């Protein structure tokens, strides 16, 4: 089920090994197996009866390896934030297991849970609501020590807080100020300092930079990367921005409608995606380079994400997928390594027809691609193997066709 | 050199697309080598809590100043009425002073506002009447804020059946009109004092605060900083009193201040109806009631206690308004 | 693509907007100039507080005045100054000739009225259409923005549509009276990536079809690259650089633009440390003297702290001025050559 990077890398071609990060070769610090979180939908005021459930997270499994950054990407409503809350034990899991260093932590309560919290901390999305406006920065960052007094004895707390402020790049003299006296980027630093206070091993970052301005985003991302090295942290980095996730992650998981649809190293996902959803997602990311606009072959998905209360049968992506067959409606594809693929395309993918994208390139475009590859920025460098069982379908529909397809709310395309 | 952290210039505004106004300035950055250090201001900024901000804002509001001066004055009168007059409010001289007209030149004298139908100094009675009104107002508000606040917080925080129970109870109480309910309750007392009136009003009034508090707690409970505290392992007590209460209490303060004026008016009404305070307690309501028989011959006997009552109620409502504006989270 | 034939559709000249706050005067827009012609897409790029949205609101005439005030400047629409014309004339232009699309479609639509009614209202109010005609027009519009099964969904309420569909309805509403100019303020920021692409494509296509001018206000350099013809980069209420889209990305002529481009992680490049612009955007109550970017600029010299550089024409190495390129930096030559 998990990606064993060593084998995947062994199969990789030499020039691609350059991309290889130390991927998942250590011991897993967090093991998540078949995690499920359903929110019951109830009707009735006095006598509530369940009429259904929002399947926010529906059977997700992955490992987080010590010292790595696992990126989780997906669109709104895919369950990535719920996943973070369940991992943090802020919401009870409906089913499944979460193991921290081999010990089951889901469903823990009381002092056992409190002990686990020391090791897993969280950084929140919105720096404007994640800090108590009525507390000083010193109190906010010092609160972890009040809750866990064993971490820092009373006399040393102020020094500890000031050290933390210094670590995240804020003036230690700011200790008596209030959150509203800081900008968004600075507040996010305060939030990070609070997360670091208990010296955790795992930090779950839930969209930590998406509320920040572009120029400040980079500062915070650099800070997170720097801290990872300094404190030997493992990150789970949840975001909807694929570029940022690629920048910071060693491995990436793609979620769609409560399921993990693809999981692999960053090169495997970004350059050798085999799940149609990942491919569509990647192709839709706006690239800040107008010369790319002509040569990018964008897949425009039709319709909207179905409701997680009533997901499609079989493969959940089939309603928007151009590869969908009858089989997809009946049989749910499991997250596994497709046997028919080779090279970096071999990584976990939950698609019956997993295959890398073929991109038709004209001669001129090929030239651009090649020159890009020389500069080592080549995105989908020119490898094009055909997956054996790939149905012969046009992957990038022509503009005219796309327009016709567009807006098909639900229902299998074509 | 403009100081970006000048405490006299907090940077809150309500402008569209100018969030950067919230940002601290960036002077002194040119010399800062480490790009991680966002700002190192040259001068130190004072720490300003939101309460301090609200206070600073409040101090600048004329409405607040007027109402605050009035209320301070009223409280001093209520505590030390003897400071302002030598006359005895219970001294009745029917022979000499029956409905004697006001003597406008007799400043602060016993006869300044004239005499009532029993020959008592209206000026003295207006001053001494403040005590009952202010006591009832403040005590009812305190009682209501504590009971209602607690009930609302427990309901909002725990939710589920606790919330269902408290909310239904609130609904039931809410259905009873304040005055009618108070009439019924006070009828059960043979000897009615200030405290029985306080009890009756507080018993019926806590629901308003409970509702406001419950709503505020439900909102604050969703905030990320509460989640963050839970993620740190904070216990229920810490979350309730460190995180939720300080952030949910603002609307309660506003509602309670405005309601205070209402309780004073309610006391006067009850006393007027003869079901609130009784002689020998001095109350504006009682005086208004006894003055209505002589309204044609001696309107001043009605006017002065009524004016005192109106000014007091108005002062508290104005204070509540000013506090609401200062605490308005949209300005933060 | 960017050739200007005759009069531009919209010509903003030396626009200043200030907000009077308790704490002083916040200078949100400080001398902005830009022009948009029919069929042209101008992207106004900037971070929060750069004045990009305030400028748009000033054009639309939807600023709350007070606290806002416009001490200086002209907004010429087809040669007429909208700031000095009468209220009625202005109202005729707003909505009919210039339409706006907002970021948050849900709060821009009335939740208690059906989508069809709200779309039809445009025709009833401005064109005096009957109820029946208005509804027919609404269906036609929904078709045009590719809302599936428009005829069935015309009576649905805003909350019954997904985010992407709601933004389409907003676009339909803006298009209803066939305006000459559309101002889109962060139209896709609230949407998911895959839906973003659909909506941007639709907008670009309709713009070409109707030959409208489009002002696209955004903070996202990626979105801009895909659809804009020319870009104006704003910082602290000023335009610091204007350029045709290709030129800007190839070689920015202002250190702020360069910093922005370098500080976004790219999907097609896996770098090491990200470049980060140090410091924070300035407080609009106290914009630093000289160039507003100088405290954060790696290139800042004494002159930058003293004089605010005007927007100057960028000249190529061969001495020819580059069409549509200007930079408000004392050292634009050096910045350009830095590549």
PDB file of C-alpha atoms in Angstrom, chain C residues 9 35-44 99 101 180-185 187 200 203-208 211-217 227-230:
ATOM      1  CA  UNK C   9     -12.304  53.036 -24.237  1.00  0.00           C
ATOM      2  CA  UNK C  35      -5.881  52.968 -20.698  1.00  0.00           C
ATOM      3  CA  UNK C  36      -7.938  50.129 -22.023  1.00  0.00           C
ATOM      4  CA  UNK C  37      -9.119  49.799 -25.603  1.00  0.00           C
ATOM      5  CA  UNK C  38     -11.938  47.720 -26.964  1.00  0.00           C
ATOM      6  CA  UNK C  39     -10.956  44.076 -27.285  1.00  0.00           C
ATOM      7  CA  UNK C  40      -8.014  44.506 -24.986  1.00  0.00           C
ATOM      8  CA  UNK C  41      -7.290  42.839 -21.667  1.00  0.00           C
ATOM      9  CA  UNK C  42      -5.436  44.838 -19.099  1.00  0.00           C
ATOM     10  CA  UNK C  43      -4.371  42.968 -16.009  1.00  0.00           C
ATOM     11  CA  UNK C  44      -3.860  45.016 -12.896  1.00  0.00           C
ATOM     12  CA  UNK C  99     -19.981  46.085 -15.692  1.00  0.00           C
ATOM     13  CA  UNK C 101     -17.592  40.977 -11.666  1.00  0.00           C
ATOM     14  CA  UNK C 180     -18.152  47.938 -23.570  1.00  0.00           C
ATOM     15  CA  UNK C 181     -15.957  47.285 -20.598  1.00  0.00           C
ATOM     16  CA  UNK C 182     -15.900  44.619 -17.919  1.00  0.00           C
ATOM     17  CA  UNK C 183     -13.964  44.976 -14.708  1.00  0.00           C
ATOM     18  CA  UNK C 184     -13.307  41.630 -13.086  1.00  0.00           C
ATOM     19  CA  UNK C 185     -12.012  41.879  -9.538  1.00  0.00           C
ATOM     20  CA  UNK C 187     -12.949  36.640 -10.505  1.00  0.00           C
ATOM     21  CA  UNK C 200     -11.074  32.200 -17.149  1.00  0.00           C
ATOM     22  CA  UNK C 203     -14.316  35.120 -19.784  1.00  0.00           C
ATOM     23  CA  UNK C 204     -11.564  35.411 -22.369  1.00  0.00           C
ATOM     24  CA  UNK C 205     -13.742  33.876 -25.028  1.00  0.00           C
ATOM     25  CA  UNK C 206     -16.738  36.098 -24.382  1.00  0.00           C
ATOM     26  CA  UNK C 207     -14.495  39.103 -24.341  1.00  0.00           C
ATOM     27  CA  UNK C 208     -13.230  38.269 -27.793  1.00  0.00           C
ATOM     28  CA  UNK C 211     -14.964  42.783 -28.485  1.00  0.00           C
ATOM     29  CA  UNK C 212     -15.075  44.261 -25.019  1.00  0.00           C
ATOM     30  CA  UNK C 213     -12.381  45.844 -22.963  1.00  0.00           C
ATOM     31  CA  UNK C 214     -11.489  43.785 -19.903  1.00  0.00           C
ATOM     32  CA  UNK C 215      -9.743  44.910 -16.763  1.00  0.00           C
ATOM     33  CA  UNK C 216      -8.642  41.907 -14.803  1.00  0.00           C
ATOM     34  CA  UNK C 217      -7.665  42.650 -11.248  1.00  0.00           C
ATOM     35  CA  UNK C 227      -5.189  35.810 -20.583  1.00  0.00           C
ATOM     36  CA  UNK C 228      -3.808  39.324 -20.390  1.00  0.00           C
ATOM     37  CA  UNK C 229      -2.476  41.436 -23.231  1.00  0.00           C
ATOM     38  CA  UNK C 230      -0.785  43.972 -21.045  1.00  0.00           C
TER      39      UNK C 230
END
